[in-house]
Coordinates of C-alpha atoms and ligand atoms in Angstrom, one line a residue:
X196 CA 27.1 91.3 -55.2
X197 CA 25.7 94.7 -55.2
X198 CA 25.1 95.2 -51.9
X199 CA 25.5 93.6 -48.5
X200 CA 22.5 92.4 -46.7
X201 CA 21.0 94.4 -43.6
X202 CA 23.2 93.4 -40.6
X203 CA 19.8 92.0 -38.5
X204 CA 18.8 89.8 -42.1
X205 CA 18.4 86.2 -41.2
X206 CA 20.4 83.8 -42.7
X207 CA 19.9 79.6 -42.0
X208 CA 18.8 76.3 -43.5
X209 CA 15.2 74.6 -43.9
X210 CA 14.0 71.0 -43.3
X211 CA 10.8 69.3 -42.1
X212 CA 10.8 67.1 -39.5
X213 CA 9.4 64.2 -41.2
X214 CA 12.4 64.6 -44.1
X215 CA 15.2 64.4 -41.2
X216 CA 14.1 63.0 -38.2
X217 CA 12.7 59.1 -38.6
X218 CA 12.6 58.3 -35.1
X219 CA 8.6 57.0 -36.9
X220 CA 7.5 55.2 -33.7
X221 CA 9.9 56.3 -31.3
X222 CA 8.5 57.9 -27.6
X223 CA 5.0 57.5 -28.3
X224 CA 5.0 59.1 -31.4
X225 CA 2.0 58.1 -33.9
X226 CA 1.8 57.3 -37.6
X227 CA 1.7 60.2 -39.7
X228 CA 0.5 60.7 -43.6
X229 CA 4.2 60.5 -44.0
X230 CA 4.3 57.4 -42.5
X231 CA 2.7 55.8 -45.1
X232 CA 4.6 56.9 -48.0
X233 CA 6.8 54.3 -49.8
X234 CA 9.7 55.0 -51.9
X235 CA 9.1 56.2 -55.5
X236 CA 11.7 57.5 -57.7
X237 CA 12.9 60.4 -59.9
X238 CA 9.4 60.1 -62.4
X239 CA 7.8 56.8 -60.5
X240 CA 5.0 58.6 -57.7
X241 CA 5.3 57.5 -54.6
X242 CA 2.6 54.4 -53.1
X243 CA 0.1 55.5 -50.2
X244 CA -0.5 52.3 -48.9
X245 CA -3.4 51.8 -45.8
X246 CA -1.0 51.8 -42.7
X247 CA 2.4 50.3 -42.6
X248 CA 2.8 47.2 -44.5
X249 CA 5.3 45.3 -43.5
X250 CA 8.3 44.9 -46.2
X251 CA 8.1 48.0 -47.9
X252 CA 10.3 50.4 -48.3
X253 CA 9.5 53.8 -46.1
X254 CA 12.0 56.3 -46.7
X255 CA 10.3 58.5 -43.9
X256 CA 10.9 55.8 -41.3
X257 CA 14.4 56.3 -40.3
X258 CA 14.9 59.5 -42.5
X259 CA 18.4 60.7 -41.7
X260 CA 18.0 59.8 -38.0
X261 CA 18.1 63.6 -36.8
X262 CA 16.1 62.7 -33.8
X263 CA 19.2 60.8 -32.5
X264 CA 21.9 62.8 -34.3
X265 CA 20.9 66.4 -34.2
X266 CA 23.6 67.8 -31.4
X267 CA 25.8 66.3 -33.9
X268 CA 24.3 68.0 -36.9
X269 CA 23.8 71.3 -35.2
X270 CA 27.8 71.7 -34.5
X271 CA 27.8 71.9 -38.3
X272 CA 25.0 74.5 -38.7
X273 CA 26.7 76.5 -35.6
X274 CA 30.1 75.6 -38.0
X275 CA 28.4 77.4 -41.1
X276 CA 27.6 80.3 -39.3
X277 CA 23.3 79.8 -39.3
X278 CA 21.5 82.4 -37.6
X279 CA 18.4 80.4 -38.2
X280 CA 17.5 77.0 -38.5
X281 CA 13.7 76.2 -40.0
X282 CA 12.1 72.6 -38.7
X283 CA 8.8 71.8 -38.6
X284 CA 7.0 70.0 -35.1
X285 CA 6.0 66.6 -36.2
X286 CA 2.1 67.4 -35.3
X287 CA 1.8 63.5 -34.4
X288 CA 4.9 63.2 -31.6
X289 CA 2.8 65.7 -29.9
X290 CA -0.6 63.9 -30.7
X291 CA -0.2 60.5 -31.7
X292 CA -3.8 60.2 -32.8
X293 CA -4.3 63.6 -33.5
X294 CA -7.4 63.6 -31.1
X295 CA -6.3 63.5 -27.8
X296 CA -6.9 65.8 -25.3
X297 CA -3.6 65.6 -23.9
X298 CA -0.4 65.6 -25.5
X299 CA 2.6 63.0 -25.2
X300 CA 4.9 64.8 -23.0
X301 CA 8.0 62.7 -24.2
X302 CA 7.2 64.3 -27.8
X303 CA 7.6 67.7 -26.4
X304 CA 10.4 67.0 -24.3
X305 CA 12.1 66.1 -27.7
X306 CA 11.6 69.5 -29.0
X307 CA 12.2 70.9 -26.2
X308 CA 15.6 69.2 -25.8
X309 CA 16.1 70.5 -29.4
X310 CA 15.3 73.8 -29.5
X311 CA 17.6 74.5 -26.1
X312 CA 20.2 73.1 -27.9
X313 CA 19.6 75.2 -31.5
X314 CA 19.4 78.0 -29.1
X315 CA 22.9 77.3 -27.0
X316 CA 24.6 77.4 -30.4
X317 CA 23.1 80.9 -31.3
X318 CA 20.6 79.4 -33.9
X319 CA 17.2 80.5 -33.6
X320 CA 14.4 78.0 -34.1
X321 CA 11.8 79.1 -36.9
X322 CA 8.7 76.6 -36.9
X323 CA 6.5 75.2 -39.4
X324 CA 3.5 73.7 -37.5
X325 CA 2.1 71.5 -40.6
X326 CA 4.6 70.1 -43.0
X327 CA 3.1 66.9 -44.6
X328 CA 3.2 65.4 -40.9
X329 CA -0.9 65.4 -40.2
X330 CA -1.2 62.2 -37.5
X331 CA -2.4 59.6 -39.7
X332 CA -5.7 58.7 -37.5
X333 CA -7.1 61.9 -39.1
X334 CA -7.1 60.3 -41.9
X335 CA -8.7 57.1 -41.3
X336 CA -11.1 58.7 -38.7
X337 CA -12.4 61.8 -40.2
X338 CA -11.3 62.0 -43.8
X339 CA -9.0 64.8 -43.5
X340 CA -9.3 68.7 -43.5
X341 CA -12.6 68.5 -45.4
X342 CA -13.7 67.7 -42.0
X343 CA -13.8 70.9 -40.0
X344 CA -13.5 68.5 -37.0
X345 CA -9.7 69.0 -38.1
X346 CA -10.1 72.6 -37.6
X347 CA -10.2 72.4 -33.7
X348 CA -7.8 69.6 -33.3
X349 CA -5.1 71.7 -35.4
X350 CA -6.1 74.5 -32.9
X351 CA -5.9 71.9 -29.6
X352 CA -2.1 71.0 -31.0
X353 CA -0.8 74.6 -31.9
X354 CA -2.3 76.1 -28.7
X355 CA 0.0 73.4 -26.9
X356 CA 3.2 73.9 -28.6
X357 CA 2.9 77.7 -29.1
X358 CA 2.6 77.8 -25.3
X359 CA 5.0 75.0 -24.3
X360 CA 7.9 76.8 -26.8
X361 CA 6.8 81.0 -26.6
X362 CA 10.1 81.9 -24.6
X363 CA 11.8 79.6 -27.3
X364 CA 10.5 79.9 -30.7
X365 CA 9.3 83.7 -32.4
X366 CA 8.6 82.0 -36.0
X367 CA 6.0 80.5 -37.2
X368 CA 4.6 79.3 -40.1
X369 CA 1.2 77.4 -40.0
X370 CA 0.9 75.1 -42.9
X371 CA 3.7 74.2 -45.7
X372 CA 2.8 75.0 -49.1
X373 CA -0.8 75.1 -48.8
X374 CA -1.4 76.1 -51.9
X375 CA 0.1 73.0 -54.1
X376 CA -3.3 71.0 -53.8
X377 CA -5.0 74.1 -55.5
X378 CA -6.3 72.5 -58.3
X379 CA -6.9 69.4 -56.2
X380 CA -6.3 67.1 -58.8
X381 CA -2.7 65.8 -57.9
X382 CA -3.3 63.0 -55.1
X383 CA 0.8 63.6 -54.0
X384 CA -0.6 67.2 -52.8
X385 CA -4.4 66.8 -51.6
X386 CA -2.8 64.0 -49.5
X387 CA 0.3 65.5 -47.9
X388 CA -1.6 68.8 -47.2
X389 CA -5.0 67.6 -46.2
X390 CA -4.5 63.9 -45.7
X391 CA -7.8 62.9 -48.2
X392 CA -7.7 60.3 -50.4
X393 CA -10.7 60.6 -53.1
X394 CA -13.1 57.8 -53.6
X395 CA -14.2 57.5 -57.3
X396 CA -17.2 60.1 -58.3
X397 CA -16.1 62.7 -55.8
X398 CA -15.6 66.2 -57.2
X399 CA -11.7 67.1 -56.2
X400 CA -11.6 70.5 -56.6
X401 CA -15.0 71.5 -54.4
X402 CA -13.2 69.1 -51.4
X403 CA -10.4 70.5 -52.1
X404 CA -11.7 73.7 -51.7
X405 CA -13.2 72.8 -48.6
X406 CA -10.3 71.5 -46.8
X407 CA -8.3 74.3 -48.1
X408 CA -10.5 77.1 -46.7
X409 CA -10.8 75.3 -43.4
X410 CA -7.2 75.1 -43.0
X411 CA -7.3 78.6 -43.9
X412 CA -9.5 78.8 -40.9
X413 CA -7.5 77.1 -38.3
X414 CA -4.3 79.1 -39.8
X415 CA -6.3 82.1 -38.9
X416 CA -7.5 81.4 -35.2
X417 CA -3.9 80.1 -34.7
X418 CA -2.9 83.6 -35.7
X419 CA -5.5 85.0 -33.4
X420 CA -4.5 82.9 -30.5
X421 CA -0.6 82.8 -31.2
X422 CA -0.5 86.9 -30.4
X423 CA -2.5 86.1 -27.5
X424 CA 0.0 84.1 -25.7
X425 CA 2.9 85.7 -26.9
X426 CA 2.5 89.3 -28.4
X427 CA 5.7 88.7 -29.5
X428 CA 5.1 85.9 -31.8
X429 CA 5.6 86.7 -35.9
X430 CA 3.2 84.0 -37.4
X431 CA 3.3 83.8 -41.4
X432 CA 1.7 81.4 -43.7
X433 CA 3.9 79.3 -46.4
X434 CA 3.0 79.6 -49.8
X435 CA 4.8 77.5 -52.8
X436 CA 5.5 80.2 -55.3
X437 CA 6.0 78.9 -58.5
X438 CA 5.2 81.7 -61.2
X439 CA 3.5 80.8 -64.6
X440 CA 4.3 82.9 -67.3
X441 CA 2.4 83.7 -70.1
X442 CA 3.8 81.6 -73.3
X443 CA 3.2 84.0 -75.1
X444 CA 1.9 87.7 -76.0
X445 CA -0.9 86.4 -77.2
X446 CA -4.1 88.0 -75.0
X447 CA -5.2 84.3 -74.1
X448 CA -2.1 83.3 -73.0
X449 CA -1.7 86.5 -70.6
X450 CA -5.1 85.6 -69.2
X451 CA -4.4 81.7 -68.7
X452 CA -1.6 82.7 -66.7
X453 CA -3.7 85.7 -64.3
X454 CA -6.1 82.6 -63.6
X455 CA -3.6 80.2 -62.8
X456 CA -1.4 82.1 -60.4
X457 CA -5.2 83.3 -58.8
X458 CA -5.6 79.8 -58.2
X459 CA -2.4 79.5 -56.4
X460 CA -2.6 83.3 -54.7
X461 CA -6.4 82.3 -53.5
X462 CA -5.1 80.8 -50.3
X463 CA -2.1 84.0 -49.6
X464 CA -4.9 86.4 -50.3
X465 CA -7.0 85.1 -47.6
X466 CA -3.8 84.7 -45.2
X467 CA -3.0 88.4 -45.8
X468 CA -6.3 90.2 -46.7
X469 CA -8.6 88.2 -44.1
X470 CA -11.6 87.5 -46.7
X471 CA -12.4 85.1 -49.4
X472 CA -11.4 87.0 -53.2
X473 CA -14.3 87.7 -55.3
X474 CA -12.5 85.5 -58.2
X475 CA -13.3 82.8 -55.9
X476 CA -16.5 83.3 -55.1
X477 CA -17.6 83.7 -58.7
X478 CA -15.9 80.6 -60.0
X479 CA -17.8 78.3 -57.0
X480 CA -20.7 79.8 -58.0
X481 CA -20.2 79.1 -61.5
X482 CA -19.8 75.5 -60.9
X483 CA -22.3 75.1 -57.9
X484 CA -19.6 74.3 -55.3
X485 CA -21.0 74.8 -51.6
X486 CA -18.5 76.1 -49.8
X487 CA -19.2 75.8 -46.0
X488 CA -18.3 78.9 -44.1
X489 CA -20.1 80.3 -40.7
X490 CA -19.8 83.6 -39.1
X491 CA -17.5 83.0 -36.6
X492 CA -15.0 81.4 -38.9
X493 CA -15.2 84.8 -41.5
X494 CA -15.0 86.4 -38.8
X495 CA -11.6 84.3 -37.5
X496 CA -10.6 84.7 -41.4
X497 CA -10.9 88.6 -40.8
X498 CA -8.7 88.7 -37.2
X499 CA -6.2 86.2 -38.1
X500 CA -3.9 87.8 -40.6
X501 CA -0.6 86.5 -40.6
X502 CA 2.6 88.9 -39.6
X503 CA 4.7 87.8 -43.1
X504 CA 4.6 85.6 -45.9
X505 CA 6.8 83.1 -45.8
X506 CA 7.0 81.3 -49.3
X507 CA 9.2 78.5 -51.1
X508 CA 10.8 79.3 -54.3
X509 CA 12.6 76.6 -56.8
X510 CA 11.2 77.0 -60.7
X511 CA 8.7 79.0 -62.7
X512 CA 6.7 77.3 -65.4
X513 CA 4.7 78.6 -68.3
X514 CA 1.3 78.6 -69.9
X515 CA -0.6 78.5 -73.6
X516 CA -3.2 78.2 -75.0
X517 CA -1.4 77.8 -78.7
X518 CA -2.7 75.2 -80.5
X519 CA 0.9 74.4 -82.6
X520 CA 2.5 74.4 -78.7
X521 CA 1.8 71.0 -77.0
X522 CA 1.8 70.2 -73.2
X523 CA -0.4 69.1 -70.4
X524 CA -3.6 70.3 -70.3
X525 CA -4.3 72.2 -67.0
X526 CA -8.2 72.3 -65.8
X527 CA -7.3 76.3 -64.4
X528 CA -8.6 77.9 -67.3
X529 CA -10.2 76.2 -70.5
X530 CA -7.5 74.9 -73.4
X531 CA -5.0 76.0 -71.9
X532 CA -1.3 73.6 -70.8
X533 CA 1.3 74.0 -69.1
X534 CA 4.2 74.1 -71.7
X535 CA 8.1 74.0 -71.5
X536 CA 9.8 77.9 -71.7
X537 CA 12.9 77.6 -74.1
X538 CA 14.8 80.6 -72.1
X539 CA 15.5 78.6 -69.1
X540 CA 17.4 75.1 -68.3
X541 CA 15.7 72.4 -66.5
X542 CA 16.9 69.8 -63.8
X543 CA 17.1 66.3 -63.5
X544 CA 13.5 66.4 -62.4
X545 CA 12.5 68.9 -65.2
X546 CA 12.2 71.9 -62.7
X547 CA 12.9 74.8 -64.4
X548 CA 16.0 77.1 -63.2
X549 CA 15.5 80.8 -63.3
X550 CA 16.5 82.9 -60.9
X551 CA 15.0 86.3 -62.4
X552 CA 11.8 84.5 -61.5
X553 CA 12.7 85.0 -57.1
X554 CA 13.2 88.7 -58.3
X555 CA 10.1 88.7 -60.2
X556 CA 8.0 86.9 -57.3
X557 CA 9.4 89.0 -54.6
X558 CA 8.3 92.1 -56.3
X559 CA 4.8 90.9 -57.2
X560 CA 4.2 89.5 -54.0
X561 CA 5.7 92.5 -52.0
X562 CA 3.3 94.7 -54.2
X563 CA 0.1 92.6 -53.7
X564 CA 0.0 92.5 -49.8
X565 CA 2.6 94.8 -48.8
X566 CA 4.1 92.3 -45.9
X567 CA 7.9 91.2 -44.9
X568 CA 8.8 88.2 -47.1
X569 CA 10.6 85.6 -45.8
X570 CA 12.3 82.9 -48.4
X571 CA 12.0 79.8 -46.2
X572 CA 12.7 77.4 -49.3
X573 CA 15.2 77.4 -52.5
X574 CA 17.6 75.1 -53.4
X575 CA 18.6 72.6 -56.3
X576 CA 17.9 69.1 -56.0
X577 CA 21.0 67.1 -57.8
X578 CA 22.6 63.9 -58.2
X579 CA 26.0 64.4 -56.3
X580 CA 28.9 62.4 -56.6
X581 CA 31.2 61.5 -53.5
X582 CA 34.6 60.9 -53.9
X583 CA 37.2 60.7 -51.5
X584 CA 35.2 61.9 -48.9
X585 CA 34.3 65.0 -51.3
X586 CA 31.6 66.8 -53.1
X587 CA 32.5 69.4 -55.5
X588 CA 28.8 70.5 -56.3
X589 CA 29.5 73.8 -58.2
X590 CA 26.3 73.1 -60.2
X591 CA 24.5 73.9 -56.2
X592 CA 26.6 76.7 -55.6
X593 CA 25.7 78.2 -59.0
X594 CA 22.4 77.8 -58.3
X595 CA 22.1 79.4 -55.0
X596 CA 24.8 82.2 -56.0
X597 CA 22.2 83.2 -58.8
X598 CA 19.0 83.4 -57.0
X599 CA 21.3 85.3 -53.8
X600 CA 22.2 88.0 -56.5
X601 CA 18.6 88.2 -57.8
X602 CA 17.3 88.6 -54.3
X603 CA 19.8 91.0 -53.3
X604 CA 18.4 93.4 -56.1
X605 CA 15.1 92.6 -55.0
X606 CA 16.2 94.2 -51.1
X607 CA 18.8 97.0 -52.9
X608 CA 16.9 97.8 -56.1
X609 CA 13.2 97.5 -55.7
X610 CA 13.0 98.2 -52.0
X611 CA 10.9 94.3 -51.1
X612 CA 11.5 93.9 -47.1
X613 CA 13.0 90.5 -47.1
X614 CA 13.3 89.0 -43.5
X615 CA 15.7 86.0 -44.5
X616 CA 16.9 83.3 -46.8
X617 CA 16.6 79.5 -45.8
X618 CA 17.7 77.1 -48.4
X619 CA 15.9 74.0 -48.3
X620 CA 17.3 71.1 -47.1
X621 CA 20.9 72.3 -45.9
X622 CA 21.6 68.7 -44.8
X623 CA 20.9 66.0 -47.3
X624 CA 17.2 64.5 -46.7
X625 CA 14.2 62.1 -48.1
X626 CA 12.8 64.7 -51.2
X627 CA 9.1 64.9 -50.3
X628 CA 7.9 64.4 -54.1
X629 CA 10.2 61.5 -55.2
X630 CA 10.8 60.1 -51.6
X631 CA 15.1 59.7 -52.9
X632 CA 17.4 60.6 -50.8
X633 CA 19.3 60.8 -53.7
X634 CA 17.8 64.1 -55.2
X635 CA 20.4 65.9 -52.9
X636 CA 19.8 69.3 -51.7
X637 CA 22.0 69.3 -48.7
X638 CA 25.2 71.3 -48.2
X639 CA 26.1 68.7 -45.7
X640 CA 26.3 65.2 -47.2
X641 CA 24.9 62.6 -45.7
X642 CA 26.1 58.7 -46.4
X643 CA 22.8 57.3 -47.3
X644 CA 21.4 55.9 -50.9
X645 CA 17.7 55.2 -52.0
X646 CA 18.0 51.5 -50.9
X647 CA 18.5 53.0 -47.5
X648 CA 21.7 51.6 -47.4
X649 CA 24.8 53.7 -45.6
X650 CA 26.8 54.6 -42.7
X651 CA 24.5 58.0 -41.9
X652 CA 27.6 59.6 -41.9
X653 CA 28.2 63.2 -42.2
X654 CA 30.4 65.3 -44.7
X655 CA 30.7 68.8 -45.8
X656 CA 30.0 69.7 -49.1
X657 CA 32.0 72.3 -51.1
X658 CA 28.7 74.5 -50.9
X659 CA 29.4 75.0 -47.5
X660 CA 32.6 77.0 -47.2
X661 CA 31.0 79.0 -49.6
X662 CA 27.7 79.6 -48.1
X663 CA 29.8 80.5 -44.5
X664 CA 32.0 82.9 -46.7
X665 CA 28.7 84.4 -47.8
X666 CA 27.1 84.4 -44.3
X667 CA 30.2 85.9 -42.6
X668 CA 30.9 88.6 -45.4
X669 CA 27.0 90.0 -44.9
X670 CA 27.8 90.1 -41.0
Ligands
LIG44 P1 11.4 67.6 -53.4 C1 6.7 71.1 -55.7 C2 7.0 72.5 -56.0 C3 7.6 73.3 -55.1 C4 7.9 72.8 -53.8 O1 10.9 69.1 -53.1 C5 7.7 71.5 -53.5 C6 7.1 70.6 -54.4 C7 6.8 69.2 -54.0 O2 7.4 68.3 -54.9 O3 7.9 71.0 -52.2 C8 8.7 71.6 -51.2 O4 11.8 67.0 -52.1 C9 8.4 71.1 -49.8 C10 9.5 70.3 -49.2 C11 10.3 69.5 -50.4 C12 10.9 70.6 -51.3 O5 10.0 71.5 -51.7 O6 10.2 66.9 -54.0 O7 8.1 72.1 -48.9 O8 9.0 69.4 -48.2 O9 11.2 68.6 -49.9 C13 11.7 70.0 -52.4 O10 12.5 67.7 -54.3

């Protein structure tokens, strides 16, 4: 590599808790929308089913056990030389229902216990408050973040943890990826983001809207309320950055792809700028979309700013509106489908590898709001083979290797200030989309197939000497 990082940059791993933990009903902990996720597979979507039905298969249930194994697990991350480790609270260990006025106290002693461990071994804690972990109750009760009832309950539960943990945590992140239900019209997304399910003859996109601009509100008086108890705090929003190129040079094509990423930029331009983008505006006038907002939450909007933007990076994807190209048509911007791009390989799953596309997003994100970055998310899911008590995953290490080196010219060439690097799932975990723990991210492997059969034992990947070697030679 060109360069070496900045002595202070952050290097560590990401998971959620719900990916790791299981633990589902353990200390008074509720149901969440994870709860109720069954086991799909690489192509087959994953069931929501209404509750826990007894006899299927919940991947989310017992997860990698982390809850009872994480001392364990952290000796390796102390062992690779982390500086940071990225979890998410599960929102429903500390309110079960999601409605209570008080909180479970075992639920925080369990993050308590965690984080003072994390912290004995030199590992900072950074903290997602929402990952796809919304108590399930919410659901059922109030129909989700189109409800602005949701709005103070998500307020209630980050007040409590941000001052339970402010001598322990600095990092947060409000809610993961909030802008994959954008278009509102994938139920995997709308579901683990908002926790709504649509009832035939319901417009998606204006709910969608709706529960994405309230969560943009609580986000923003969580900002607000975070720098009140701890000055100290750095709050940042999530965003999944996935860039869509134009196809083409054709003028149409450039265009489809401007109103694409503004779909996806419409909730990081309220997290950074504080008001609602004129784009938007326009386009919910266009189609008659009443789009509840009172003073005092614009207001909020305007005050709650987040400190960086934390963001997850794994593909880019392209656009066209060429008739002689086919693909899936897109409801973003009219005839246009998101299409394959022939200058970049694929995955098992079909997401696109291109690691010029981190440089590319750090620069055009860096120039839009001119905050730190923090990559919280990149990785390669794969299908790893274990044998004797080995993983050679090269394919992994190539993968991380190239978007490292495209993100070090980001830092050394083009002057973006990049807070850190987290690689998604450092230990092997349930994949959110697929529910498999067999779409491996981990650099730790853990013994566990998609039947949920396997010891749960832990072994180290050949992508983790190298990623210490890389830690300790930027140090
Ligand atoms: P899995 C799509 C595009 C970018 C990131 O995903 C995404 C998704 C969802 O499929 O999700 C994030 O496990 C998410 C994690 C998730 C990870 O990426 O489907 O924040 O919870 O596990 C990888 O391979």
């Amino acid at each position: 590599m060109a360069n070496k990082f900045p002595k202070d940059f952050l290097w560590g791993g990401a998971a959620a808790a719900h990916q790791i933990e299981g633990a589902w009903n353990a200390d008074g902990k509720g149901i969440s929308i994870a709860d109720v996720m069954t086991a799909g597979a690489n192509g087959i979507a994953r069931e929501i089913t209404k509750g826990v039905i007894p006899g299927k298969n919940y991947p989310n249930h017992e997860a990698i056990d982390f809850y009872h194994r994480y001392k364990e697990d952290i000796a390796l991350f102390k062992e690779l030389g982390l500086n940071v480790f990225r979890t998410s609270i599960n929102w429903a260990r500390i309110f079960p229902n999601g409605d209570e006025e008080e909180p479970n106290e075992a639920g925080l002693q369990f993050y308590d216990n965690l984080f003072d461990e994390l912290l004995r071994n030199g590992i900072e804690p950074v903290i997602t408050l929402s990952h796809f972990e919304i108590p399930y109750h919410l659901h059922e009760a109030y129909g989700g973040f189109k409800n602005k009832k949701l709005i103070d309950f998500f307020v209630h539960y980050a007040e409590t943890v941000m001052t339970r943990y402010q001598k322990k945590v600095k990092y947060w992140m409000t809610f993961n990826e909030i802008n994959n239900q954008a278009d509102g019209q994938h139920e995997l997304h709308t579901w683990t983001n908002s926790a709504m399910l649509f009832q035939a003859g319901e417009n998606k996109e204006e709910l969608t809207f709706q529960a994405g601009l309230n969560e943009l509100i609580a986000s923003a008086k969580v900002v607000r309320l975070g720098h009140k108890i701890n000055p100290e705090f750095q709050i940042g929003c999530m965003m999944a950055y996935v860039p869509v190129y134009p196809y083409s040079c054709n003028p149409e094509d450039l265009m489809a792809s401007v109103k694409v990423m503004d779909r996806r930029f419409f909730y990081s331009d309220i997290h950074a700028r504080g008001v609602i983008p004129t784009y938007a505006k326009k386009y919910w006038e266009e189609k008659g979309y009443q789009i509840e907002i009172t003073e005092d939450e614009t207001q909020a909007l305007k005050e709650g700013t987040v400190d960086y933007i934390g963001f997850s990076y794994y593909m880019s994807g392209a656009v066209t509106t060429l008739p002689e190209i086919s693909g899936e048509n897109i409801t973003d911007f009219p005839g246009a489908k998101v299409v394959r791009n022939p200058y970049v390989q694929a995955s098992d799953w079909g997401w696109q590898i291109d690691p010029v596309g981190l440089r590319y997003t750090l620069n055009v994100v860096y120039e839009r709001y001119n905050l730190p970055l923090f990559i919280v998310e990149n990785g390669f899911g794969a299908y790893d083979r274990l044998e004797d008590g080995q993983v050679h995953d090269t394919y992994r290490i190539d993968y991380l290797q190239k978007h490292i080196e495209q993100m070090n010219l980001a830092v050394h060439v083009d002057g973006v200030d990049l807070l850190g690097y987290t690689p998604w799932g450092i230990i092997d975990l349930v994949s959110f989309g697929s529910g498999e723990m067999e779409k491996r991210y981990g650099m730790i492997y853990v013994d566990k197939d998609n039947e949920g059969k396997g010891s749960l034992v832990r072994l180290k990947k050949d992508s983790f000497a190298w990623y210490q070697k890389l830690i300790q030679e930027n140090q």
